[in-house]
Coordinates of C-alpha atoms in Angstrom, one line a residue:
M21 CA -5.3 -48.5 0.7
S22 CA -1.6 -46.7 0.3
T23 CA -0.9 -43.1 1.5
P24 CA -1.2 -40.7 -1.3
N25 CA 2.1 -38.9 -1.9
K26 CA 1.1 -35.7 -2.8
V27 CA -1.9 -34.3 -0.8
L28 CA -3.1 -30.7 -0.5
T29 CA -3.4 -30.4 3.2
S30 CA -4.6 -27.6 5.5
K31 CA -0.6 -26.9 6.0
G32 CA 0.1 -26.6 2.4
Y33 CA 1.2 -29.0 -0.4
S34 CA 2.5 -31.9 1.8
I35 CA 4.7 -34.3 -0.2
L36 CA 6.4 -37.7 1.3
K37 CA 10.1 -37.0 1.6
E38 CA 11.0 -40.8 0.6
S39 CA 9.6 -40.1 -2.7
L40 CA 12.2 -37.4 -3.6
T41 CA 15.6 -37.3 -5.1
K42 CA 18.6 -35.7 -3.6
D43 CA 18.4 -33.1 -6.2
E44 CA 14.4 -32.4 -5.4
V45 CA 15.1 -32.1 -1.6
K46 CA 18.1 -29.6 -2.7
Q47 CA 15.9 -27.7 -4.8
I48 CA 13.0 -27.2 -1.9
E49 CA 15.6 -26.5 0.6
E50 CA 17.2 -24.0 -1.3
E51 CA 14.3 -22.1 -3.5
L52 CA 12.3 -22.0 -0.5
T53 CA 14.8 -20.6 1.8
V54 CA 15.0 -16.8 1.3
K55 CA 15.8 -13.4 2.0
P56 CA 15.4 -9.7 1.4
R57 CA 17.5 -8.3 -1.2
T58 CA 18.9 -5.1 0.2
L59 CA 20.8 -2.6 -1.8
Q60 CA 22.4 -0.5 0.6
K61 CA 26.2 -0.7 0.8
F62 CA 27.9 -2.6 3.6
A63 CA 24.8 -3.4 5.1
T64 CA 24.5 -6.1 8.0
A65 CA 23.8 -9.4 6.9
V66 CA 19.8 -9.8 6.6
P67 CA 18.8 -13.2 7.9
E68 CA 16.9 -15.6 5.6
F69 CA 14.0 -17.9 6.6
K70 CA 12.3 -20.9 5.3
I71 CA 8.9 -20.6 3.5
Y72 CA 8.0 -24.2 3.8
A73 CA 7.6 -26.9 6.9
E74 CA 8.3 -30.4 7.6
S75 CA 7.8 -33.4 9.8
T76 CA 9.8 -36.7 9.9
A77 CA 8.3 -37.9 7.0
R78 CA 6.8 -35.0 4.8
Y79 CA 7.6 -31.7 3.5
Y80 CA 4.7 -29.0 3.7
L81 CA 5.4 -26.5 0.7
P82 CA 3.8 -23.4 -0.6
R83 CA 0.9 -24.9 -2.9
A84 CA 1.3 -23.1 -6.2
W85 CA 5.1 -23.3 -6.3
A86 CA 4.6 -26.8 -5.4
A87 CA 2.1 -27.8 -8.2
D88 CA 4.2 -26.4 -10.6
I89 CA 7.4 -28.4 -9.5
F90 CA 5.8 -31.8 -8.5
G91 CA 2.4 -31.7 -10.8
P92 CA -1.0 -31.4 -9.0
P93 CA -1.9 -33.1 -5.6
E94 CA -3.3 -36.7 -5.7
A95 CA -5.8 -36.0 -2.9
V96 CA -7.1 -32.9 -1.1
T97 CA -8.1 -33.0 2.6
V98 CA -8.8 -29.1 2.7
K99 CA -12.5 -28.9 3.0
P100 CA -14.5 -27.2 0.4
G101 CA -16.4 -24.7 2.8
I102 CA -19.8 -24.3 3.9
P103 CA -22.2 -22.9 1.4
L104 CA -23.5 -19.0 2.0
P105 CA -27.2 -19.5 2.7
P106 CA -29.2 -18.4 -0.3
T107 CA -30.3 -15.2 1.7
V108 CA -27.0 -14.0 1.3
T109 CA -27.0 -11.9 -2.2
F110 CA -24.7 -9.4 -3.8
K111 CA -26.3 -6.1 -5.0
G112 CA -23.5 -4.3 -6.8
T113 CA -23.4 -4.2 -10.9
P114 CA -19.8 -4.5 -12.2
Y115 CA -18.6 -2.3 -14.7
P116 CA -17.8 -4.6 -18.0
Y117 CA -14.1 -4.0 -17.2
Q118 CA -14.4 -5.6 -13.7
Q119 CA -16.9 -8.2 -14.9
E120 CA -14.2 -9.3 -17.2
I121 CA -11.5 -9.6 -14.7
I122 CA -14.2 -11.5 -12.3
D123 CA -15.0 -13.8 -15.0
K124 CA -11.4 -14.6 -15.7
F125 CA -10.4 -15.2 -12.2
V126 CA -13.1 -17.4 -11.7
G127 CA -12.8 -19.3 -15.0
Q128 CA -8.8 -19.9 -14.1
G129 CA -9.6 -21.7 -10.8
A130 CA -10.2 -19.0 -8.5
N131 CA -6.7 -19.0 -7.0
G132 CA -4.0 -16.1 -7.8
L133 CA -3.7 -12.4 -7.7
I134 CA -5.6 -9.3 -8.9
C135 CA -3.2 -6.3 -9.4
V136 CA -5.1 -3.3 -10.7
P137 CA -4.3 0.6 -9.9
C138 CA -6.2 2.1 -7.1
G139 CA -10.1 3.4 -7.8
R140 CA -10.5 0.6 -10.2
G141 CA -12.5 -1.5 -7.5
K142 CA -10.1 -4.3 -6.2
T143 CA -12.6 -4.6 -3.0
F144 CA -16.0 -4.6 -5.2
M145 CA -14.5 -7.5 -7.5
A146 CA -13.1 -9.4 -4.6
L147 CA -16.7 -9.4 -2.8
A148 CA -18.6 -10.3 -6.2
I149 CA -16.2 -13.3 -6.7
A150 CA -17.1 -14.4 -3.4
I151 CA -20.6 -14.3 -3.8
K152 CA -20.1 -16.1 -7.2
L153 CA -18.0 -18.8 -5.3
G154 CA -20.9 -19.2 -3.0
K155 CA -18.9 -20.1 0.1
R156 CA -18.1 -18.7 3.0
F157 CA -14.9 -16.5 3.2
L158 CA -12.2 -14.5 5.1
I159 CA -10.6 -11.5 4.5
V160 CA -7.1 -10.7 5.9
V161 CA -6.2 -7.2 6.3
D162 CA -3.0 -5.5 8.3
K163 CA -4.7 -2.3 9.3
E164 CA -7.8 -1.7 11.5
F165 CA -8.9 1.1 9.3
L166 CA -8.7 -1.3 6.3
M167 CA -10.9 -4.0 8.5
N168 CA -13.5 -1.0 9.0
Q169 CA -13.4 0.1 5.4
W170 CA -13.9 -3.8 4.5
K171 CA -16.9 -3.8 6.9
G172 CA -18.3 -0.9 5.4
E173 CA -18.0 -2.4 1.6
I174 CA -19.6 -5.9 2.7
E175 CA -22.6 -3.9 4.3
R176 CA -23.0 -1.9 1.0
Y177 CA -22.9 -4.7 -1.2
I178 CA -23.9 -7.7 0.2
D179 CA -27.2 -8.5 1.8
G180 CA -28.2 -11.1 4.6
A181 CA -24.4 -11.9 5.6
R182 CA -23.2 -12.0 9.5
I183 CA -19.8 -10.5 9.7
G184 CA -17.4 -11.9 12.4
I185 CA -14.0 -10.1 13.4
I186 CA -10.8 -12.0 14.4
Q187 CA -8.9 -9.1 16.4
G188 CA -7.1 -9.3 19.7
D189 CA -9.2 -11.4 22.0
S190 CA -12.2 -11.3 19.7
H191 CA -12.6 -14.8 17.7
Q192 CA -15.9 -14.4 15.5
C193 CA -15.2 -17.4 13.1
G194 CA -17.4 -20.3 12.2
T195 CA -20.1 -21.1 14.7
E196 CA -20.2 -19.4 17.9
V197 CA -22.4 -19.3 21.1
V198 CA -22.9 -15.7 22.4
V199 CA -23.9 -15.1 25.8
S200 CA -25.8 -11.7 26.0
K201 CA -25.7 -9.5 29.5
G202 CA -28.6 -9.6 31.6
L203 CA -30.8 -6.8 31.5
G204 CA -29.6 -3.3 33.0
L205 CA -31.8 -1.3 35.5
S206 CA -33.6 1.0 32.7
E207 CA -34.5 -2.2 30.6
M208 CA -35.9 -3.7 34.0
K209 CA -37.9 -0.6 34.5
K210 CA -39.2 -0.6 31.4
L211 CA -40.4 -4.3 31.8
A212 CA -41.8 -3.8 34.8
K213 CA -44.1 -0.7 33.6
E214 CA -44.9 -2.6 30.4
A215 CA -46.3 -5.4 32.8
G216 CA -48.1 -3.0 35.2
L217 CA -45.5 -3.6 38.2
K218 CA -44.0 -1.2 40.4
V219 CA -41.0 0.2 38.9
S220 CA -39.2 1.6 42.2
G221 CA -36.5 -0.1 43.9
T222 CA -33.2 -1.4 43.7
K223 CA -32.2 -3.8 40.6
E224 CA -32.5 -6.9 42.9
E225 CA -36.1 -5.9 44.1
L226 CA -36.9 -5.6 40.5
T227 CA -35.5 -8.7 39.4
N228 CA -37.2 -10.8 42.0
R229 CA -40.4 -8.6 41.0
L230 CA -40.3 -9.6 37.3
I231 CA -39.3 -13.2 38.0
E232 CA -42.4 -13.6 40.1
A233 CA -44.3 -12.3 37.4
K234 CA -42.7 -14.8 35.0
I235 CA -40.7 -12.4 33.2
D236 CA -37.3 -13.7 31.7
V237 CA -34.4 -11.1 32.8
G238 CA -31.2 -13.4 32.6
P239 CA -28.7 -13.5 30.0
K240 CA -29.4 -15.2 26.9
T241 CA -27.6 -17.6 24.8
E242 CA -27.7 -17.3 20.5
T243 CA -25.8 -19.7 18.3
V244 CA -24.1 -17.4 15.5
E245 CA -23.0 -18.7 12.2
Y246 CA -20.4 -16.2 10.5
D247 CA -20.4 -16.3 6.9
I248 CA -17.7 -13.8 6.5
T249 CA -14.9 -13.1 8.8
I250 CA -12.4 -10.3 8.8
C251 CA -9.1 -11.1 10.2
M252 CA -6.4 -8.9 11.4
I253 CA -3.2 -10.5 10.2
Q254 CA -1.3 -9.6 13.3
T255 CA -3.7 -11.6 15.6
I256 CA -3.5 -14.7 13.3
C257 CA 0.6 -14.6 12.9
L258 CA 0.6 -14.5 16.6
R259 CA -1.8 -17.3 17.6
D260 CA -1.6 -20.8 17.2
Y261 CA -4.8 -22.4 15.8
P262 CA -6.4 -25.7 15.7
V263 CA -6.3 -27.4 12.2
D264 CA -9.7 -27.0 11.2
T265 CA -10.3 -23.5 12.6
F266 CA -10.8 -22.2 9.1
S267 CA -12.5 -25.4 7.8
G268 CA -15.8 -24.0 7.2
Y269 CA -14.3 -21.3 5.0
G270 CA -13.9 -22.0 1.2
F271 CA -12.2 -18.8 -0.1
T272 CA -9.7 -16.1 1.2
I273 CA -9.0 -12.8 0.1
F274 CA -5.6 -11.2 1.4
D275 CA -5.7 -7.4 1.1
E276 CA -2.7 -5.6 0.0
C277 CA -1.0 -9.0 -0.3
H278 CA 2.5 -7.4 -1.1
H279 CA 2.9 -7.3 2.9
L280 CA 2.9 -11.0 2.8
G281 CA 6.3 -11.4 1.6
A282 CA 7.7 -10.3 4.8
Q283 CA 9.1 -13.0 7.2
Y284 CA 6.7 -12.2 9.9
F285 CA 3.3 -11.8 7.8
S286 CA 4.1 -14.7 5.5
G287 CA 3.5 -17.0 8.4
V288 CA -0.1 -16.4 7.7
L289 CA -0.1 -18.0 4.7
R290 CA 0.8 -21.3 6.3
K291 CA -2.0 -21.0 8.8
I292 CA -5.0 -20.3 6.3
Q293 CA -5.4 -22.6 3.6
T294 CA -8.7 -22.7 1.7
P295 CA -9.7 -24.0 -1.5
H296 CA -9.7 -20.8 -3.1
M297 CA -7.2 -17.8 -2.4
L298 CA -7.1 -14.6 -4.1
G299 CA -4.4 -11.5 -3.3
L300 CA -5.0 -8.2 -4.0
S301 CA -2.5 -5.3 -4.7
A302 CA -2.1 -2.3 -6.9
T303 CA 1.9 -2.5 -6.2
P304 CA 2.7 -6.3 -6.0
D305 CA 6.5 -6.0 -6.9
R306 CA 8.6 -5.9 -3.5
D307 CA 11.8 -3.7 -3.8
D308 CA 13.5 -6.4 -1.8
G309 CA 12.8 -9.4 -4.1
L310 CA 10.2 -11.3 -1.7
T311 CA 7.1 -10.9 -4.4
K312 CA 7.9 -14.9 -5.0
V313 CA 6.8 -15.9 -1.1
F314 CA 3.2 -14.8 -1.7
E315 CA 3.0 -16.0 -5.3
Y316 CA 4.4 -19.3 -4.5
Y317 CA 1.6 -19.8 -2.3
L318 CA -1.1 -17.9 -3.9
G319 CA -0.2 -18.2 -7.6
K320 CA 0.9 -15.5 -10.2
P321 CA -1.4 -12.6 -11.3
V322 CA -4.5 -13.8 -13.0
Y323 CA -5.1 -10.2 -14.1
Q324 CA -2.3 -7.2 -13.9
E325 CA -2.3 -3.7 -14.9
K326 CA 1.0 -2.2 -14.4
T327 CA 0.1 1.3 -15.3
R328 CA -3.1 3.4 -15.1
E329 CA -5.1 4.1 -18.5
P330 CA -3.7 7.3 -20.1
D331 CA -5.3 10.1 -18.6
P332 CA -4.2 13.5 -19.8
T333 CA -6.8 15.6 -17.9
V334 CA -4.5 14.9 -14.5
Q335 CA -2.0 17.9 -13.9
V336 CA 1.3 17.5 -12.2
K337 CA 2.6 20.7 -11.1
A338 CA 6.3 20.1 -10.5
L339 CA 7.8 22.4 -7.7
W340 CA 11.6 22.6 -7.7
Y341 CA 12.7 23.8 -4.2
H342 CA 16.3 25.2 -3.6
N343 CA 17.5 26.5 -0.4
D344 CA 21.6 27.0 0.4
D345 CA 21.4 27.0 4.2
P346 CA 23.5 24.3 5.2
A347 CA 21.1 23.0 7.7
Y348 CA 18.8 21.8 4.7
A349 CA 21.3 21.6 1.7
D350 CA 24.4 19.8 3.3
L351 CA 24.4 15.8 2.9
P352 CA 24.6 13.9 6.2
L353 CA 27.2 11.0 6.1
D354 CA 27.9 8.4 8.5
W355 CA 31.7 7.3 9.2
R356 CA 31.7 5.6 5.8
G357 CA 31.1 8.6 4.0
E358 CA 27.6 7.0 3.1
L359 CA 24.2 9.2 3.1
V360 CA 22.1 9.0 6.0
T361 CA 18.5 9.1 4.3
A362 CA 16.5 9.3 7.7
R363 CA 18.6 12.4 8.8
L364 CA 18.3 13.8 5.4
M365 CA 14.4 13.6 5.4
T366 CA 14.5 15.1 9.0
Q367 CA 16.6 18.3 7.3
V368 CA 14.0 18.4 4.8
V369 CA 10.8 18.3 6.8
T370 CA 12.2 20.7 9.8
C371 CA 13.1 23.2 7.1
K372 CA 10.8 26.2 8.2
A373 CA 11.3 28.0 4.6
R374 CA 10.5 25.1 2.8
T375 CA 7.5 24.1 4.9
E376 CA 6.3 28.0 4.1
F377 CA 7.1 26.9 0.5
V378 CA 4.2 24.4 0.6
L379 CA 1.8 26.3 2.8
E380 CA 2.0 29.1 -0.2
H381 CA 0.9 26.5 -2.5
L382 CA -1.6 24.7 -0.3
K383 CA -3.3 28.1 0.7
D384 CA -3.4 29.1 -3.2
L385 CA -5.4 25.7 -3.4
V386 CA -7.7 26.0 -1.0
T387 CA -9.0 29.4 -2.4
D388 CA -11.1 27.1 -4.8
P389 CA -13.9 25.6 -3.0
R390 CA -14.2 22.9 -5.4
R391 CA -10.7 21.6 -4.3
K392 CA -10.5 18.6 -1.6
V393 CA -6.7 18.4 -0.9
L394 CA -4.9 15.5 0.6
V395 CA -1.6 17.0 1.7
L396 CA 1.0 13.6 2.1
S397 CA 4.2 13.6 4.6
E398 CA 6.6 11.0 5.9
R399 CA 6.3 12.7 9.1
R400 CA 3.4 13.6 11.8
D401 CA 5.4 16.4 12.9
H402 CA 5.9 18.1 9.6
L403 CA 2.0 17.5 9.0
A404 CA 1.4 19.4 12.3
Q405 CA 3.9 22.3 11.2
I406 CA 1.5 22.4 7.8
D407 CA -1.7 22.5 10.1
A408 CA -0.3 25.2 12.3
G409 CA 0.6 27.4 9.1
L410 CA -3.0 27.3 7.7
P411 CA -5.3 30.1 8.0
E412 CA -7.8 29.5 11.1
A413 CA -11.0 29.3 8.5
T414 CA -9.5 26.4 6.5
S415 CA -11.3 23.2 7.4
R416 CA -8.6 20.7 7.9
G417 CA -8.1 17.3 9.8
Y418 CA -5.7 14.5 10.3
Y419 CA -6.1 11.1 8.6
V420 CA -3.2 9.3 10.4
G421 CA -2.7 5.6 12.1
G422 CA -4.1 5.3 15.7
M423 CA -7.3 7.3 14.8
K424 CA -10.7 6.0 15.6
Q425 CA -12.4 5.3 12.5
A426 CA -15.2 7.7 13.2
D427 CA -13.1 10.4 13.5
L428 CA -11.3 9.2 10.5
D429 CA -14.7 9.2 8.6
T430 CA -15.7 12.5 10.1
N431 CA -12.5 14.5 8.7
A432 CA -12.7 12.9 5.5
E433 CA -16.5 13.9 5.0
T434 CA -16.2 17.7 6.6
C435 CA -12.6 18.8 5.9
Q436 CA -11.2 20.6 2.9
V437 CA -7.5 19.6 3.8
L438 CA -6.7 16.0 4.7
L439 CA -3.3 15.8 6.7
A440 CA -2.4 12.3 6.1
T441 CA 0.7 10.2 6.4
Y442 CA 2.1 8.3 3.4
A443 CA 1.6 4.9 5.1
M444 CA -2.2 5.7 5.3
A445 CA -2.6 6.8 1.6
S446 CA -0.9 3.8 0.2
E447 CA -3.6 1.7 1.1
A448 CA -7.3 1.6 0.3
M449 CA -7.7 4.9 1.5
N450 CA -11.3 5.4 -0.6
I451 CA -12.4 9.2 0.0
K452 CA -14.0 9.8 -3.6
A453 CA -14.0 13.7 -2.8
L454 CA -10.3 13.9 -3.0
N455 CA -9.1 15.7 -6.1
A456 CA -5.8 17.4 -5.4
M457 CA -2.6 16.2 -3.1
I458 CA 0.6 17.8 -2.2
M459 CA 3.6 15.6 -1.8
A460 CA 4.9 17.6 1.3
S461 CA 8.0 15.4 1.7
P462 CA 9.9 13.3 -0.9
R463 CA 8.9 9.9 -1.6
K464 CA 10.0 7.4 -4.5
K465 CA 7.0 5.4 -5.2
V466 CA 3.5 7.3 -5.8
E467 CA 1.1 4.9 -7.8
Q468 CA -0.8 4.3 -5.0
S469 CA -0.8 7.9 -3.3
T470 CA -1.6 9.3 -6.4
G471 CA -4.7 7.0 -6.8
R472 CA -6.3 8.5 -3.9
I473 CA -7.3 11.6 -5.9
L474 CA -8.5 9.5 -8.8
R475 CA -11.5 7.7 -7.7
T476 CA -13.8 9.8 -9.2
T477 CA -14.7 8.7 -13.0
V478 CA -13.6 11.2 -15.5
D479 CA -17.3 11.9 -16.3
K480 CA -18.1 12.7 -12.9
R481 CA -15.1 14.9 -11.9
V482 CA -16.1 18.6 -10.8
I483 CA -12.7 20.0 -11.6
E484 CA -9.6 18.4 -13.1
P485 CA -7.0 16.2 -10.6
L486 CA -4.1 17.9 -9.5
I487 CA -0.7 16.3 -8.1
I488 CA 1.5 19.3 -6.6
D489 CA 5.2 17.5 -6.3
V490 CA 7.7 19.1 -4.4
I491 CA 11.5 18.3 -5.8
D492 CA 14.4 19.0 -3.3
Q493 CA 17.6 19.8 -4.8
H494 CA 19.3 16.9 -3.4
E495 CA 20.3 14.4 -5.9
T496 CA 19.0 11.3 -4.4
Y497 CA 15.7 13.4 -4.4
V498 CA 16.3 14.2 -8.0
R499 CA 16.5 11.0 -8.8
Q500 CA 13.3 10.0 -6.9
W501 CA 11.3 12.5 -9.0
Q502 CA 12.8 11.0 -12.2
L503 CA 11.3 7.8 -11.3
R504 CA 7.9 9.7 -10.3
Q505 CA 8.1 11.6 -13.7
R506 CA 8.4 8.3 -15.7
Y507 CA 5.2 6.8 -14.1
Y508 CA 3.4 10.3 -14.8
K509 CA 4.3 10.3 -18.6
K510 CA 3.3 6.6 -18.7
C511 CA 0.1 7.7 -17.5
A512 CA -0.1 10.9 -20.1
Y513 CA -0.5 13.3 -17.1
S514 CA 0.1 16.8 -18.4
I515 CA 3.3 18.0 -16.2
E516 CA 4.2 21.8 -15.6
H517 CA 7.7 22.9 -14.2
V518 CA 8.0 25.9 -11.6
G519 CA 11.4 26.8 -10.5
K520 CA 13.6 24.2 -12.5
Q521 CA 17.3 25.1 -12.8
I522 CA 18.7 24.9 -15.8
K523 CA 22.2 25.9 -17.6
D524 CA 22.1 28.9 -20.1
D525 CA 24.1 29.4 -22.9
R526 CA 27.2 30.5 -20.7
G527 CA 26.9 27.6 -18.6
K528 CA 25.2 29.3 -15.6
P529 CA 22.2 28.4 -13.5
A530 CA 19.1 30.0 -15.1
V531 CA 15.4 29.2 -13.8
V532 CA 12.4 27.9 -16.0
P533 CA 9.7 30.7 -15.1
E534 CA 6.4 29.8 -13.6
N535 CA 3.7 28.2 -15.9
C536 CA 6.2 27.1 -18.4
L537 CA 5.2 23.7 -19.7
I538 CA 8.4 23.0 -22.2
V539 CA 11.8 23.5 -21.8
L540 CA 13.9 24.1 -24.8

């Protein structure tokens, strides 16, 4: 029997080299060699990288791209995955719009992306899809707090599942024989007491006493079958795995899949190949042009909402900040005369007068006990300055990378003010009580960050959501505001300008009065 030419394998879509024309080889090597697009003038050349592999006889290609170019595979060696036991059940009830998305994804082959704004229930829908497919499944994340969050959501919505973790030295995947530790001294004393034996003496004496009474005190082995394994992407990328490592899994969920466009993280797509694969993201479009990397592997969006549904109840307070102090106002330039954006950010967040300006509005917010405020900055030092300026009576806590999950959860539950980095707020922060945010440092894209205060449906809100957007006077930051404003208008948010400078009839600067909603 002849060897199939086109095969879907654990390494990707495999095709014989001898079957290809020169033009097809050229197409593979050109289209699947990529590099990030950079907009910075005179930037150092960015290295390109391949998103395909090859042996002496075959190319191994991203499967969605290859199927579009060469047609469906003639054979499939990827195993279908082990069925979930009947005791594993889903106990959530999707909203009608969620059910529509779930049915559409499964109905179109259960491969591709689901791209919806924050608060629409991506995690919930992904778990519902997984149970509907009925196979063991993997979840790939890039941050430890996301791993913990997924574990919590699984425990909330799925009954009867055994959850494994792949992180560092932990490799809870498929079937594992677990050896428990022997009993501790206190446990031995308890057993001895229950058996009517003498409980005094050393651990060795207690062990001998229990053994003589035919009571097992040694380590025990248990065979564990993991139905779901949550994988840290860094661990997967760092290590080489045997070909059949993930063969028992029939479905993979890639959370925040926009990260998979990066050269290092894209390696996970060549290591995990399951029959069905789902990428989740609220913001799949990458500025560097590498969205195509993960779309070539996972497929195009099966469902996508680029903008939130209009919500005129959301208020945006646009605070225009002006300061003539050269330490804040002057533009830092390099030897080519180009703006050094990192240094400008430092000037902005270290400006004490500006921090006081932010604090003034934050202090006003927290006088309303209904407010639960998220304060966001690019820099942790800036958060510390804001923290130091708050009244002692204001309950506040940090929500930044490197913190223990228990501390994150405690702060999220008990603090009126959460001091967080954009990095933490841009991905899967799930704190439904949040209803206000302050953008304490400039930011270009805010789709994900603003979504953190919109997780409560309109009918259940105790107060209207409020976004305080601080706009700095520098031209680059004014342009960023224009992008944010465009997004706010698409979402039908109500925008109030405070302190915006305009020109009067004589061409001289004027200021928009506070609480003015319309500028003529």
